């Protein structure tokens, strides 16, 4: 779905603005006072049934359109009532920002439930979307944690390439439930849509793409062990060539061996996983998190008695009370 100009302008501003927008990360007292003033207005707007602020209105408009499409696909009478929203690692939408949007649209924010992972950013979502870093027995957190102990730690390079931007993230992780990026950038001047309008020509544009990727990886000491490509332009042959040229002496050869295989996870120690294309991996991962948040208990293990009673209550077969 194409974003409106206001949406594209907002995402560009967030991509190039301050990385942290929560109170304890705001450096000056003056900026904190400004934040508190805006927060008071936000609360008032929500109480009146309005979008919390102009940014909320823009994001809510985009998500409302996605919601409408989803409900149309689900069928008559089906409504979307709960969701998980991921955001780019460089933008990092806050819980407050996401909750404001979901509250306005009357959608439950599944990531707001207490858990070790409170925010879902794109790289973790993509990792889950390709079926990586996920325990099998997610309905029992203790078993799940034991499974995750045996996962191999990867130093992942995630490159997302679209007509509107090039972004890169480096993240060390064992599980998809780890969401702290080590290095990240978004460059809206290097989207594939800028190729034809680049005044210096095609060679200059692709050189800039190659140099930006190389700069990211050179700035990070642990060696990259895994590479994931996403985005609607990630299958471009010239882009893959420039990725290989940028990384040939910076990452193990095993991380580049399958670079020209369509829609494949690349890298040392990774099992071969394929998806239909590069576009929907993030959405698939967010959907996986949404499923697990609803099907499994969050941050606790459910006893067999509680499990039986819960299922009976869901089926309307008992009114037994269970002491917690």
PDB file of C-alpha atoms in Angstrom:
ATOM      1  CA  UNK A   1       0.000   0.000   0.000  1.00  0.00           C
ATOM      2  CA  UNK A   2       1.382   3.391  -1.023  1.00  0.00           C
ATOM      3  CA  UNK A   3       1.685   5.944   1.750  1.00  0.00           C
ATOM      4  CA  UNK A   4       0.232   9.417   1.464  1.00  0.00           C
ATOM      5  CA  UNK A   5       2.714  12.348   1.202  1.00  0.00           C
ATOM      6  CA  UNK A   6       2.050  13.199   4.862  1.00  0.00           C
ATOM      7  CA  UNK A   7       2.933   9.634   5.880  1.00  0.00           C
ATOM      8  CA  UNK A   8       6.099   9.593   3.790  1.00  0.00           C
ATOM      9  CA  UNK A   9       7.145  12.976   5.223  1.00  0.00           C
ATOM     10  CA  UNK A  10       6.546  11.745   8.779  1.00  0.00           C
ATOM     11  CA  UNK A  11       8.573   8.554   8.322  1.00  0.00           C
ATOM     12  CA  UNK A  12      11.432  10.516   6.772  1.00  0.00           C
ATOM     13  CA  UNK A  13      11.393  12.956   9.704  1.00  0.00           C
ATOM     14  CA  UNK A  14      11.437  10.080  12.202  1.00  0.00           C
ATOM     15  CA  UNK A  15      14.202   8.325  10.256  1.00  0.00           C
ATOM     16  CA  UNK A  16      16.464  11.384  10.361  1.00  0.00           C
ATOM     17  CA  UNK A  17      15.410  12.756  13.754  1.00  0.00           C
ATOM     18  CA  UNK A  18      16.411  11.855  17.325  1.00  0.00           C
ATOM     19  CA  UNK A  19      16.764   8.139  17.968  1.00  0.00           C
ATOM     20  CA  UNK A  20      15.175   8.366  21.430  1.00  0.00           C
ATOM     21  CA  UNK A  21      11.846  10.061  22.054  1.00  0.00           C
ATOM     22  CA  UNK A  22      11.012   8.866  25.575  1.00  0.00           C
ATOM     23  CA  UNK A  23      11.406  11.199  28.613  1.00  0.00           C
ATOM     24  CA  UNK A  24      14.451   9.683  30.313  1.00  0.00           C
ATOM     25  CA  UNK A  25      16.371   9.802  27.020  1.00  0.00           C
ATOM     26  CA  UNK A  26      15.651  13.494  26.377  1.00  0.00           C
ATOM     27  CA  UNK A  27      18.907  15.334  27.195  1.00  0.00           C
ATOM     28  CA  UNK A  28      17.751  18.830  28.254  1.00  0.00           C
ATOM     29  CA  UNK A  29      15.278  19.892  30.936  1.00  0.00           C
ATOM     30  CA  UNK A  30      13.692  22.334  28.486  1.00  0.00           C
ATOM     31  CA  UNK A  31      12.963  19.562  26.021  1.00  0.00           C
ATOM     32  CA  UNK A  32      11.544  17.422  28.835  1.00  0.00           C
ATOM     33  CA  UNK A  33       9.167  20.263  29.793  1.00  0.00           C
ATOM     34  CA  UNK A  34       8.077  20.531  26.164  1.00  0.00           C
ATOM     35  CA  UNK A  35       7.465  16.792  26.146  1.00  0.00           C
ATOM     36  CA  UNK A  36       5.325  17.006  29.301  1.00  0.00           C
ATOM     37  CA  UNK A  37       3.271  19.812  27.779  1.00  0.00           C
ATOM     38  CA  UNK A  38       2.693  17.787  24.631  1.00  0.00           C
ATOM     39  CA  UNK A  39       1.834  14.737  26.739  1.00  0.00           C
ATOM     40  CA  UNK A  40      -0.841  16.693  28.631  1.00  0.00           C
ATOM     41  CA  UNK A  41      -2.382  17.780  25.326  1.00  0.00           C
ATOM     42  CA  UNK A  42      -2.148  14.203  24.078  1.00  0.00           C
ATOM     43  CA  UNK A  43      -4.096  12.885  27.074  1.00  0.00           C
ATOM     44  CA  UNK A  44      -6.744  15.585  26.626  1.00  0.00           C
ATOM     45  CA  UNK A  45      -7.141  14.801  22.931  1.00  0.00           C
ATOM     46  CA  UNK A  46      -7.558  11.095  23.663  1.00  0.00           C
ATOM     47  CA  UNK A  47     -10.173  11.840  26.317  1.00  0.00           C
ATOM     48  CA  UNK A  48     -12.127  13.789  23.692  1.00  0.00           C
ATOM     49  CA  UNK A  49     -11.924  10.911  21.210  1.00  0.00           C
ATOM     50  CA  UNK A  50      -9.467  12.678  18.931  1.00  0.00           C
ATOM     51  CA  UNK A  51      -6.081  11.474  17.664  1.00  0.00           C
ATOM     52  CA  UNK A  52      -3.506  12.116  20.382  1.00  0.00           C
ATOM     53  CA  UNK A  53      -1.483  14.411  18.094  1.00  0.00           C
ATOM     54  CA  UNK A  54      -0.945  15.086  14.372  1.00  0.00           C
ATOM     55  CA  UNK A  55       1.552  12.218  14.097  1.00  0.00           C
ATOM     56  CA  UNK A  56      -1.034   9.829  15.561  1.00  0.00           C
ATOM     57  CA  UNK A  57      -3.582  10.968  12.979  1.00  0.00           C
ATOM     58  CA  UNK A  58      -1.164  10.285  10.107  1.00  0.00           C
ATOM     59  CA  UNK A  59      -0.158   6.827  11.338  1.00  0.00           C
ATOM     60  CA  UNK A  60      -3.757   5.949  12.210  1.00  0.00           C
ATOM     61  CA  UNK A  61      -4.899   6.842   8.695  1.00  0.00           C
ATOM     62  CA  UNK A  62      -2.399   4.406   7.168  1.00  0.00           C
ATOM     63  CA  UNK A  63      -3.180   1.616   9.639  1.00  0.00           C
ATOM     64  CA  UNK A  64      -6.942   2.165   9.245  1.00  0.00           C
ATOM     65  CA  UNK A  65      -6.552   1.502   5.510  1.00  0.00           C
ATOM     66  CA  UNK A  66      -4.599  -1.688   6.206  1.00  0.00           C
ATOM     67  CA  UNK A  67      -7.241  -2.691   8.757  1.00  0.00           C
ATOM     68  CA  UNK A  68      -9.973  -2.191   6.175  1.00  0.00           C
ATOM     69  CA  UNK A  69      -8.149  -4.368   3.643  1.00  0.00           C
ATOM     70  CA  UNK A  70      -7.576  -7.114   6.214  1.00  0.00           C
ATOM     71  CA  UNK A  71     -11.198  -7.136   7.327  1.00  0.00           C
ATOM     72  CA  UNK A  72     -12.287  -7.296   3.686  1.00  0.00           C
ATOM     73  CA  UNK A  73     -10.097 -10.361   3.203  1.00  0.00           C
ATOM     74  CA  UNK A  74     -11.378 -11.988   6.400  1.00  0.00           C
ATOM     75  CA  UNK A  75     -14.985 -11.859   5.298  1.00  0.00           C
ATOM     76  CA  UNK A  76     -18.228 -10.246   6.344  1.00  0.00           C
ATOM     77  CA  UNK A  77     -18.646  -9.826  10.097  1.00  0.00           C
ATOM     78  CA  UNK A  78     -14.991 -10.420  10.981  1.00  0.00           C
ATOM     79  CA  UNK A  79     -13.227  -7.532  12.697  1.00  0.00           C
ATOM     80  CA  UNK A  80      -9.593  -6.901  13.522  1.00  0.00           C
ATOM     81  CA  UNK A  81      -9.445  -6.269  17.274  1.00  0.00           C
ATOM     82  CA  UNK A  82      -5.805  -6.929  18.197  1.00  0.00           C
ATOM     83  CA  UNK A  83      -2.501  -6.515  16.390  1.00  0.00           C
ATOM     84  CA  UNK A  84       1.282  -6.248  16.565  1.00  0.00           C
ATOM     85  CA  UNK A  85       3.006  -3.328  14.856  1.00  0.00           C
ATOM     86  CA  UNK A  86       6.711  -3.423  14.002  1.00  0.00           C
ATOM     87  CA  UNK A  87       8.719  -0.355  13.052  1.00  0.00           C
ATOM     88  CA  UNK A  88      12.149   0.152  11.430  1.00  0.00           C
ATOM     89  CA  UNK A  89      15.072  -0.192  13.835  1.00  0.00           C
ATOM     90  CA  UNK A  90      16.165   3.390  13.153  1.00  0.00           C
ATOM     91  CA  UNK A  91      12.687   4.854  13.756  1.00  0.00           C
ATOM     92  CA  UNK A  92      11.783   2.745  16.808  1.00  0.00           C
ATOM     93  CA  UNK A  93       8.203   3.809  17.468  1.00  0.00           C
ATOM     94  CA  UNK A  94       7.646   3.968  21.218  1.00  0.00           C
ATOM     95  CA  UNK A  95       4.987   2.065  23.158  1.00  0.00           C
ATOM     96  CA  UNK A  96       3.233   5.376  23.749  1.00  0.00           C
ATOM     97  CA  UNK A  97       3.177   6.247  20.050  1.00  0.00           C
ATOM     98  CA  UNK A  98       1.860   2.821  19.016  1.00  0.00           C
ATOM     99  CA  UNK A  99      -0.691   2.681  21.823  1.00  0.00           C
ATOM    100  CA  UNK A 100      -2.019   6.133  20.866  1.00  0.00           C
ATOM    101  CA  UNK A 101      -2.669   4.894  17.336  1.00  0.00           C
ATOM    102  CA  UNK A 102      -4.233   1.612  18.431  1.00  0.00           C
ATOM    103  CA  UNK A 103      -6.389   3.290  21.089  1.00  0.00           C
ATOM    104  CA  UNK A 104      -7.765   5.680  18.478  1.00  0.00           C
ATOM    105  CA  UNK A 105      -8.597   2.749  16.184  1.00  0.00           C
ATOM    106  CA  UNK A 106      -9.881   0.591  19.059  1.00  0.00           C
ATOM    107  CA  UNK A 107      -7.251  -2.101  18.464  1.00  0.00           C
ATOM    108  CA  UNK A 108      -5.539  -3.968  21.288  1.00  0.00           C
ATOM    109  CA  UNK A 109      -1.741  -3.592  21.242  1.00  0.00           C
ATOM    110  CA  UNK A 110      -0.516  -7.136  21.872  1.00  0.00           C
ATOM    111  CA  UNK A 111       3.063  -5.959  22.451  1.00  0.00           C
ATOM    112  CA  UNK A 112       1.878  -3.862  25.422  1.00  0.00           C
ATOM    113  CA  UNK A 113       1.440  -7.027  27.484  1.00  0.00           C
ATOM    114  CA  UNK A 114       4.269  -7.571  30.011  1.00  0.00           C
ATOM    115  CA  UNK A 115       7.062  -9.659  28.569  1.00  0.00           C
ATOM    116  CA  UNK A 116      10.821  -9.666  28.058  1.00  0.00           C
ATOM    117  CA  UNK A 117      10.197  -8.158  24.611  1.00  0.00           C
ATOM    118  CA  UNK A 118       8.209  -4.919  24.868  1.00  0.00           C
ATOM    119  CA  UNK A 119       8.925  -3.527  21.386  1.00  0.00           C
ATOM    120  CA  UNK A 120       9.082  -5.247  18.036  1.00  0.00           C
ATOM    121  CA  UNK A 121      11.435  -3.707  15.501  1.00  0.00           C
ATOM    122  CA  UNK A 122      11.914  -4.716  11.900  1.00  0.00           C
ATOM    123  CA  UNK A 123      15.031  -6.885  12.168  1.00  0.00           C
ATOM    124  CA  UNK A 124      13.560  -9.112  14.892  1.00  0.00           C
ATOM    125  CA  UNK A 125      10.291  -9.323  12.953  1.00  0.00           C
ATOM    126  CA  UNK A 126      12.150 -10.272   9.757  1.00  0.00           C
ATOM    127  CA  UNK A 127      14.125 -12.922  11.623  1.00  0.00           C
ATOM    128  CA  UNK A 128      10.868 -14.470  12.824  1.00  0.00           C
ATOM    129  CA  UNK A 129       9.319 -14.024   9.383  1.00  0.00           C
ATOM    130  CA  UNK A 130      11.980 -16.288   7.901  1.00  0.00           C
ATOM    131  CA  UNK A 131      11.319 -18.849  10.649  1.00  0.00           C
ATOM    132  CA  UNK A 132      14.551 -18.151  12.545  1.00  0.00           C
ATOM    133  CA  UNK A 133      15.108 -17.663  16.269  1.00  0.00           C
ATOM    134  CA  UNK A 134      11.738 -19.160  17.215  1.00  0.00           C
ATOM    135  CA  UNK A 135      11.212 -21.868  19.820  1.00  0.00           C
ATOM    136  CA  UNK A 136       8.747 -24.620  18.941  1.00  0.00           C
ATOM    137  CA  UNK A 137       7.035 -24.940  22.344  1.00  0.00           C
ATOM    138  CA  UNK A 138       6.046 -21.298  22.833  1.00  0.00           C
ATOM    139  CA  UNK A 139       3.020 -22.095  25.030  1.00  0.00           C
ATOM    140  CA  UNK A 140       5.399 -23.069  27.838  1.00  0.00           C
ATOM    141  CA  UNK A 141       7.944 -20.277  28.438  1.00  0.00           C
ATOM    142  CA  UNK A 142      10.236 -22.510  30.481  1.00  0.00           C
ATOM    143  CA  UNK A 143      10.538 -25.077  27.697  1.00  0.00           C
ATOM    144  CA  UNK A 144      10.856 -22.255  25.173  1.00  0.00           C
ATOM    145  CA  UNK A 145      13.742 -20.686  27.106  1.00  0.00           C
ATOM    146  CA  UNK A 146      15.531 -24.027  27.284  1.00  0.00           C
ATOM    147  CA  UNK A 147      15.200 -24.376  23.518  1.00  0.00           C
ATOM    148  CA  UNK A 148      16.586 -20.877  22.984  1.00  0.00           C
ATOM    149  CA  UNK A 149      19.657 -21.660  25.079  1.00  0.00           C
ATOM    150  CA  UNK A 150      20.794 -23.996  22.298  1.00  0.00           C
ATOM    151  CA  UNK A 151      20.341 -21.463  19.499  1.00  0.00           C
ATOM    152  CA  UNK A 152      23.514 -20.182  17.837  1.00  0.00           C
ATOM    153  CA  UNK A 153      24.318 -16.521  18.364  1.00  0.00           C
ATOM    154  CA  UNK A 154      24.425 -14.723  15.027  1.00  0.00           C
ATOM    155  CA  UNK A 155      25.771 -11.314  14.084  1.00  0.00           C
ATOM    156  CA  UNK A 156      23.121 -10.392  11.579  1.00  0.00           C
ATOM    157  CA  UNK A 157      23.260  -7.801   8.816  1.00  0.00           C
ATOM    158  CA  UNK A 158      19.766  -6.879   7.645  1.00  0.00           C
ATOM    159  CA  UNK A 159      19.558  -4.772   4.474  1.00  0.00           C
ATOM    160  CA  UNK A 160      16.194  -3.403   3.338  1.00  0.00           C
ATOM    161  CA  UNK A 161      16.017  -1.889  -0.144  1.00  0.00           C
ATOM    162  CA  UNK A 162      12.930  -0.194  -1.581  1.00  0.00           C
ATOM    163  CA  UNK A 163      12.229   2.585  -4.093  1.00  0.00           C
ATOM    164  CA  UNK A 164      12.092   5.016  -1.172  1.00  0.00           C
ATOM    165  CA  UNK A 165      15.128   4.108   0.921  1.00  0.00           C
ATOM    166  CA  UNK A 166      18.091   1.904   1.755  1.00  0.00           C
ATOM    167  CA  UNK A 167      18.384   0.826   5.362  1.00  0.00           C
ATOM    168  CA  UNK A 168      20.843  -1.369   7.202  1.00  0.00           C
ATOM    169  CA  UNK A 169      20.879  -2.867  10.684  1.00  0.00           C
ATOM    170  CA  UNK A 170      23.459  -4.947  12.519  1.00  0.00           C
ATOM    171  CA  UNK A 171      22.135  -6.962  15.430  1.00  0.00           C
ATOM    172  CA  UNK A 172      23.631  -9.736  17.544  1.00  0.00           C
ATOM    173  CA  UNK A 173      20.926 -12.200  18.498  1.00  0.00           C
ATOM    174  CA  UNK A 174      20.120 -15.804  19.313  1.00  0.00           C
ATOM    175  CA  UNK A 175      16.348 -15.452  19.443  1.00  0.00           C
ATOM    176  CA  UNK A 176      13.841 -13.390  17.495  1.00  0.00           C
ATOM    177  CA  UNK A 177      12.706 -12.065  20.873  1.00  0.00           C
ATOM    178  CA  UNK A 178      15.883  -9.962  21.106  1.00  0.00           C
ATOM    179  CA  UNK A 179      15.307  -6.505  19.661  1.00  0.00           C
ATOM    180  CA  UNK A 180      18.258  -4.249  20.462  1.00  0.00           C
ATOM    181  CA  UNK A 181      20.087  -3.173  17.303  1.00  0.00           C
ATOM    182  CA  UNK A 182      23.828  -2.529  17.553  1.00  0.00           C
ATOM    183  CA  UNK A 183      24.094  -0.233  14.503  1.00  0.00           C
ATOM    184  CA  UNK A 184      21.409   1.046  12.136  1.00  0.00           C
ATOM    185  CA  UNK A 185      20.699   3.642   9.460  1.00  0.00           C
ATOM    186  CA  UNK A 186      18.049   4.706   6.954  1.00  0.00           C
ATOM    187  CA  UNK A 187      19.048   6.710   3.891  1.00  0.00           C
ATOM    188  CA  UNK A 188      16.136   8.081   1.877  1.00  0.00           C
ATOM    189  CA  UNK A 189      18.513   9.391  -0.792  1.00  0.00           C
ATOM    190  CA  UNK A 190      19.555   5.868  -1.763  1.00  0.00           C
ATOM    191  CA  UNK A 191      16.218   4.243  -2.545  1.00  0.00           C
ATOM    192  CA  UNK A 192      16.070   2.650  -5.985  1.00  0.00           C
ATOM    193  CA  UNK A 193      13.618   5.342  -7.048  1.00  0.00           C
ATOM    194  CA  UNK A 194      16.482   7.849  -6.936  1.00  0.00           C
ATOM    195  CA  UNK A 195      18.504   6.015  -9.590  1.00  0.00           C
ATOM    196  CA  UNK A 196      16.996   7.654 -12.677  1.00  0.00           C
ATOM    197  CA  UNK A 197      17.110  11.147 -11.164  1.00  0.00           C
ATOM    198  CA  UNK A 198      20.670  10.948  -9.840  1.00  0.00           C
ATOM    199  CA  UNK A 199      22.436  13.913 -11.510  1.00  0.00           C
ATOM    200  CA  UNK A 200      25.862  12.254 -11.280  1.00  0.00           C
ATOM    201  CA  UNK A 201      24.671   9.171 -13.145  1.00  0.00           C
ATOM    202  CA  UNK A 202      24.112   5.464 -12.551  1.00  0.00           C
ATOM    203  CA  UNK A 203      27.692   4.584 -11.617  1.00  0.00           C
ATOM    204  CA  UNK A 204      27.765   7.265  -8.932  1.00  0.00           C
ATOM    205  CA  UNK A 205      24.441   6.096  -7.457  1.00  0.00           C
ATOM    206  CA  UNK A 206      25.470   2.449  -7.174  1.00  0.00           C
ATOM    207  CA  UNK A 207      28.834   3.464  -5.771  1.00  0.00           C
ATOM    208  CA  UNK A 208      27.039   5.432  -3.052  1.00  0.00           C
ATOM    209  CA  UNK A 209      24.874   2.385  -2.226  1.00  0.00           C
ATOM    210  CA  UNK A 210      27.962   0.184  -2.006  1.00  0.00           C
ATOM    211  CA  UNK A 211      29.874   2.694   0.126  1.00  0.00           C
ATOM    212  CA  UNK A 212      26.986   3.161   2.571  1.00  0.00           C
ATOM    213  CA  UNK A 213      26.701  -0.564   3.192  1.00  0.00           C
ATOM    214  CA  UNK A 214      30.450  -0.902   3.551  1.00  0.00           C
ATOM    215  CA  UNK A 215      30.614   2.024   6.000  1.00  0.00           C
ATOM    216  CA  UNK A 216      28.024   0.370   8.251  1.00  0.00           C
ATOM    217  CA  UNK A 217      29.846  -2.956   8.377  1.00  0.00           C
ATOM    218  CA  UNK A 218      33.324  -1.407   8.765  1.00  0.00           C
ATOM    219  CA  UNK A 219      32.128   0.472  11.854  1.00  0.00           C
ATOM    220  CA  UNK A 220      31.171  -2.762  13.634  1.00  0.00           C
ATOM    221  CA  UNK A 221      33.842  -5.034  15.104  1.00  0.00           C
ATOM    222  CA  UNK A 222      32.255  -8.507  15.513  1.00  0.00           C
ATOM    223  CA  UNK A 223      32.245 -10.169  12.127  1.00  0.00           C
ATOM    224  CA  UNK A 224      28.942 -10.556  10.296  1.00  0.00           C
ATOM    225  CA  UNK A 225      27.826 -14.206  10.193  1.00  0.00           C
ATOM    226  CA  UNK A 226      24.402 -13.880   8.589  1.00  0.00           C
ATOM    227  CA  UNK A 227      22.808 -11.696   5.919  1.00  0.00           C
ATOM    228  CA  UNK A 228      19.130 -11.038   5.272  1.00  0.00           C
ATOM    229  CA  UNK A 229      17.773  -8.979   2.390  1.00  0.00           C
ATOM    230  CA  UNK A 230      14.251  -7.547   2.390  1.00  0.00           C
ATOM    231  CA  UNK A 231      12.276  -4.886   0.571  1.00  0.00           C
ATOM    232  CA  UNK A 232      10.519  -4.636  -2.763  1.00  0.00           C
ATOM    233  CA  UNK A 233      13.790  -3.773  -4.566  1.00  0.00           C
ATOM    234  CA  UNK A 234      16.020  -6.316  -2.813  1.00  0.00           C
ATOM    235  CA  UNK A 235      15.791  -8.740  -5.726  1.00  0.00           C
ATOM    236  CA  UNK A 236      17.421  -6.241  -8.094  1.00  0.00           C
ATOM    237  CA  UNK A 237      20.441  -7.923  -9.693  1.00  0.00           C
ATOM    238  CA  UNK A 238      22.639  -4.824  -9.636  1.00  0.00           C
ATOM    239  CA  UNK A 239      21.851  -4.294  -5.955  1.00  0.00           C
ATOM    240  CA  UNK A 240      22.992  -7.829  -5.128  1.00  0.00           C
ATOM    241  CA  UNK A 241      26.199  -7.256  -7.056  1.00  0.00           C
ATOM    242  CA  UNK A 242      26.907  -4.091  -5.073  1.00  0.00           C
ATOM    243  CA  UNK A 243      26.176  -5.858  -1.784  1.00  0.00           C
ATOM    244  CA  UNK A 244      28.691  -8.547  -2.715  1.00  0.00           C
ATOM    245  CA  UNK A 245      31.262  -5.939  -3.721  1.00  0.00           C
ATOM    246  CA  UNK A 246      30.721  -4.007  -0.487  1.00  0.00           C
ATOM    247  CA  UNK A 247      31.119  -7.043   1.757  1.00  0.00           C
ATOM    248  CA  UNK A 248      33.543  -9.388  -0.038  1.00  0.00           C
ATOM    249  CA  UNK A 249      36.466  -8.731   2.350  1.00  0.00           C
ATOM    250  CA  UNK A 250      34.419  -7.894   5.465  1.00  0.00           C
ATOM    251  CA  UNK A 251      32.274 -10.995   5.976  1.00  0.00           C
ATOM    252  CA  UNK A 252      32.915 -14.745   5.644  1.00  0.00           C
ATOM    253  CA  UNK A 253      32.422 -16.174   2.175  1.00  0.00           C
ATOM    254  CA  UNK A 254      29.656 -18.403   3.592  1.00  0.00           C
ATOM    255  CA  UNK A 255      27.573 -15.287   4.230  1.00  0.00           C
ATOM    256  CA  UNK A 256      27.696 -14.422   0.527  1.00  0.00           C
ATOM    257  CA  UNK A 257      27.599 -17.875  -1.102  1.00  0.00           C
ATOM    258  CA  UNK A 258      23.871 -17.799  -1.832  1.00  0.00           C
ATOM    259  CA  UNK A 259      23.545 -14.091  -2.490  1.00  0.00           C
ATOM    260  CA  UNK A 260      21.976 -14.694  -5.891  1.00  0.00           C
ATOM    261  CA  UNK A 261      19.490 -17.276  -4.673  1.00  0.00           C
ATOM    262  CA  UNK A 262      15.986 -15.840  -4.703  1.00  0.00           C
ATOM    263  CA  UNK A 263      14.328 -15.174  -1.353  1.00  0.00           C
ATOM    264  CA  UNK A 264      16.825 -17.063   0.793  1.00  0.00           C
ATOM    265  CA  UNK A 265      18.382 -16.550   4.181  1.00  0.00           C
ATOM    266  CA  UNK A 266      22.120 -16.280   3.773  1.00  0.00           C
ATOM    267  CA  UNK A 267      24.864 -17.023   6.238  1.00  0.00           C
ATOM    268  CA  UNK A 268      26.913 -19.240   8.449  1.00  0.00           C
ATOM    269  CA  UNK A 269      25.022 -21.783  10.483  1.00  0.00           C
ATOM    270  CA  UNK A 270      21.602 -20.910   9.038  1.00  0.00           C
ATOM    271  CA  UNK A 271      19.198 -23.527   7.834  1.00  0.00           C
ATOM    272  CA  UNK A 272      17.833 -22.932   4.356  1.00  0.00           C
ATOM    273  CA  UNK A 273      14.540 -21.075   4.630  1.00  0.00           C
ATOM    274  CA  UNK A 274      12.566 -19.691   1.725  1.00  0.00           C
ATOM    275  CA  UNK A 275       9.612 -17.328   1.475  1.00  0.00           C
ATOM    276  CA  UNK A 276       7.618 -16.140  -1.508  1.00  0.00           C
ATOM    277  CA  UNK A 277       9.508 -12.886  -1.809  1.00  0.00           C
ATOM    278  CA  UNK A 278      11.456 -10.234   0.038  1.00  0.00           C
ATOM    279  CA  UNK A 279       8.465  -7.978   0.678  1.00  0.00           C
ATOM    280  CA  UNK A 280       6.376  -9.684   3.339  1.00  0.00           C
ATOM    281  CA  UNK A 281       8.949 -11.167   5.727  1.00  0.00           C
ATOM    282  CA  UNK A 282       8.477  -8.344   8.250  1.00  0.00           C
ATOM    283  CA  UNK A 283       4.697  -8.707   8.186  1.00  0.00           C
ATOM    284  CA  UNK A 284       4.965 -12.498   8.487  1.00  0.00           C
ATOM    285  CA  UNK A 285       7.175 -12.072  11.546  1.00  0.00           C
ATOM    286  CA  UNK A 286       4.818  -9.581  13.191  1.00  0.00           C
ATOM    287  CA  UNK A 287       1.940 -11.994  12.550  1.00  0.00           C
ATOM    288  CA  UNK A 288       3.945 -14.788  14.182  1.00  0.00           C
ATOM    289  CA  UNK A 289       4.466 -12.662  17.276  1.00  0.00           C
ATOM    290  CA  UNK A 290       0.756 -11.791  17.339  1.00  0.00           C
ATOM    291  CA  UNK A 291      -0.155 -15.475  17.162  1.00  0.00           C
ATOM    292  CA  UNK A 292       2.214 -16.396  19.966  1.00  0.00           C
ATOM    293  CA  UNK A 293       1.039 -13.523  22.171  1.00  0.00           C
ATOM    294  CA  UNK A 294      -2.539 -14.766  21.879  1.00  0.00           C
ATOM    295  CA  UNK A 295      -2.036 -18.531  21.954  1.00  0.00           C
ATOM    296  CA  UNK A 296       0.596 -18.745  24.684  1.00  0.00           C
ATOM    297  CA  UNK A 297       0.802 -17.259  28.178  1.00  0.00           C
ATOM    298  CA  UNK A 298       3.033 -14.213  28.371  1.00  0.00           C
ATOM    299  CA  UNK A 299       5.898 -14.312  30.867  1.00  0.00           C
ATOM    300  CA  UNK A 300       4.449 -17.220  32.825  1.00  0.00           C
ATOM    301  CA  UNK A 301       3.795 -20.928  32.434  1.00  0.00           C
ATOM    302  CA  UNK A 302       0.203 -22.074  32.456  1.00  0.00           C
ATOM    303  CA  UNK A 303      -0.547 -25.046  34.689  1.00  0.00           C
ATOM    304  CA  UNK A 304      -2.384 -28.017  33.232  1.00  0.00           C
ATOM    305  CA  UNK A 305      -5.404 -27.294  35.472  1.00  0.00           C
ATOM    306  CA  UNK A 306      -5.557 -23.668  34.341  1.00  0.00           C
ATOM    307  CA  UNK A 307      -5.166 -24.762  30.724  1.00  0.00           C
ATOM    308  CA  UNK A 308      -8.089 -27.202  30.990  1.00  0.00           C
ATOM    309  CA  UNK A 309     -10.333 -24.674  32.733  1.00  0.00           C
ATOM    310  CA  UNK A 310      -9.469 -21.917  30.264  1.00  0.00           C
ATOM    311  CA  UNK A 311     -10.379 -24.129  27.320  1.00  0.00           C
ATOM    312  CA  UNK A 312     -13.639 -25.131  28.990  1.00  0.00           C
ATOM    313  CA  UNK A 313     -14.505 -21.496  29.673  1.00  0.00           C
ATOM    314  CA  UNK A 314     -13.743 -20.592  26.063  1.00  0.00           C
ATOM    315  CA  UNK A 315     -16.151 -23.326  24.987  1.00  0.00           C
ATOM    316  CA  UNK A 316     -18.750 -22.181  27.523  1.00  0.00           C
ATOM    317  CA  UNK A 317     -18.724 -25.466  29.405  1.00  0.00           C
ATOM    318  CA  UNK A 318     -17.786 -24.414  32.956  1.00  0.00           C
ATOM    319  CA  UNK A 319     -18.027 -21.617  35.459  1.00  0.00           C
ATOM    320  CA  UNK A 320     -15.353 -23.008  37.802  1.00  0.00           C
ATOM    321  CA  UNK A 321     -13.191 -20.385  39.470  1.00  0.00           C
ATOM    322  CA  UNK A 322      -9.468 -20.878  39.556  1.00  0.00           C
ATOM    323  CA  UNK A 323      -7.313 -19.307  42.259  1.00  0.00           C
ATOM    324  CA  UNK A 324      -4.159 -17.770  40.861  1.00  0.00           C
TER     325      UNK A 324
END
